[in-house]
Amino acid sequence: MASNIVATGNTKADIRIRAKKIYTLQPGVPAQRSLAIVGQHIFSISAAKMTWIT
């Protein structure tokens, strides 16, 4: 997963907001619970690919 880390000029707050929006679009996957499961790391879900944001 480390190879999927992406650089971004956005603040963590902005990224966190977008991550929550992404999670809310996933059926049966609450945002807060998803973030907790991955150890507070935020990642975006695109198809079957997971990309770490922070």
mmCIF file of C-alpha atoms in Angstrom:
data_model
loop_
_atom_site.group_PDB
_atom_site.id
_atom_site.type_symbol
_atom_site.label_atom_id
_atom_site.label_comp_id
_atom_site.label_asym_id
_atom_site.label_seq_id
_atom_site.Cartn_x
_atom_site.Cartn_y
_atom_site.Cartn_z
ATOM 1 C CA MET A 1 0.000 0.000 0.000
ATOM 2 C CA ALA A 2 2.917 2.340 0.660
ATOM 3 C CA SER A 3 3.520 2.646 -3.071
ATOM 4 C CA ASN A 4 0.025 4.089 -3.487
ATOM 5 C CA ILE A 5 0.677 7.166 -1.330
ATOM 6 C CA VAL A 6 -0.092 10.325 -3.267
ATOM 7 C CA ALA A 7 1.171 13.852 -2.684
ATOM 8 C CA THR A 8 -1.446 16.579 -2.361
ATOM 9 C CA GLY A 9 -1.502 20.316 -1.788
ATOM 10 C CA ASN A 10 -4.791 20.138 0.103
ATOM 11 C CA THR A 11 -5.099 20.380 3.862
ATOM 12 C CA LYS A 12 -5.927 17.273 5.882
ATOM 13 C CA ALA A 13 -9.244 18.867 6.811
ATOM 14 C CA ASP A 14 -10.256 19.173 3.157
ATOM 15 C CA ILE A 15 -9.094 15.635 2.426
ATOM 16 C CA ARG A 16 -11.009 14.317 5.430
ATOM 17 C CA ILE A 17 -14.209 15.983 4.220
ATOM 18 C CA ARG A 18 -13.837 14.463 0.747
ATOM 19 C CA ALA A 19 -13.014 11.056 2.208
ATOM 20 C CA LYS A 20 -16.201 11.123 4.292
ATOM 21 C CA LYS A 21 -18.210 12.037 1.205
ATOM 22 C CA ILE A 22 -16.705 9.072 -0.629
ATOM 23 C CA TYR A 23 -17.484 6.702 2.239
ATOM 24 C CA THR A 24 -21.065 7.903 2.530
ATOM 25 C CA LEU A 25 -21.543 6.838 -1.103
ATOM 26 C CA GLN A 26 -20.500 3.276 -0.255
ATOM 27 C CA PRO A 27 -23.615 1.220 0.683
ATOM 28 C CA GLY A 28 -23.436 -0.188 4.204
ATOM 29 C CA VAL A 29 -20.095 1.457 4.957
ATOM 30 C CA PRO A 30 -20.396 4.323 7.467
ATOM 31 C CA ALA A 31 -17.652 6.954 7.166
ATOM 32 C CA GLN A 32 -16.555 7.007 10.809
ATOM 33 C CA ARG A 33 -16.438 3.218 11.119
ATOM 34 C CA SER A 34 -14.432 2.889 7.896
ATOM 35 C CA LEU A 35 -11.844 5.409 9.054
ATOM 36 C CA ALA A 36 -11.499 3.632 12.388
ATOM 37 C CA ILE A 37 -11.007 0.207 10.804
ATOM 38 C CA VAL A 38 -8.022 1.398 8.773
ATOM 39 C CA GLY A 39 -6.355 2.884 11.834
ATOM 40 C CA GLN A 40 -7.313 6.519 11.182
ATOM 41 C CA HIS A 41 -5.642 6.420 7.759
ATOM 42 C CA ILE A 42 -7.763 8.036 5.084
ATOM 43 C CA PHE A 43 -8.025 6.456 1.655
ATOM 44 C CA SER A 44 -10.270 6.824 -1.345
ATOM 45 C CA ILE A 45 -12.091 3.929 -2.954
ATOM 46 C CA SER A 46 -12.111 3.739 -6.746
ATOM 47 C CA ALA A 47 -13.587 0.519 -8.144
ATOM 48 C CA ALA A 48 -11.647 -2.256 -6.385
ATOM 49 C CA LYS A 49 -8.551 -0.093 -5.884
ATOM 50 C CA MET A 50 -7.674 1.569 -2.580
ATOM 51 C CA THR A 51 -5.474 4.666 -2.601
ATOM 52 C CA TRP A 52 -4.074 6.056 0.634
ATOM 53 C CA ILE A 53 -4.490 9.815 1.022
ATOM 54 C CA THR A 54 -2.943 10.269 4.450
#
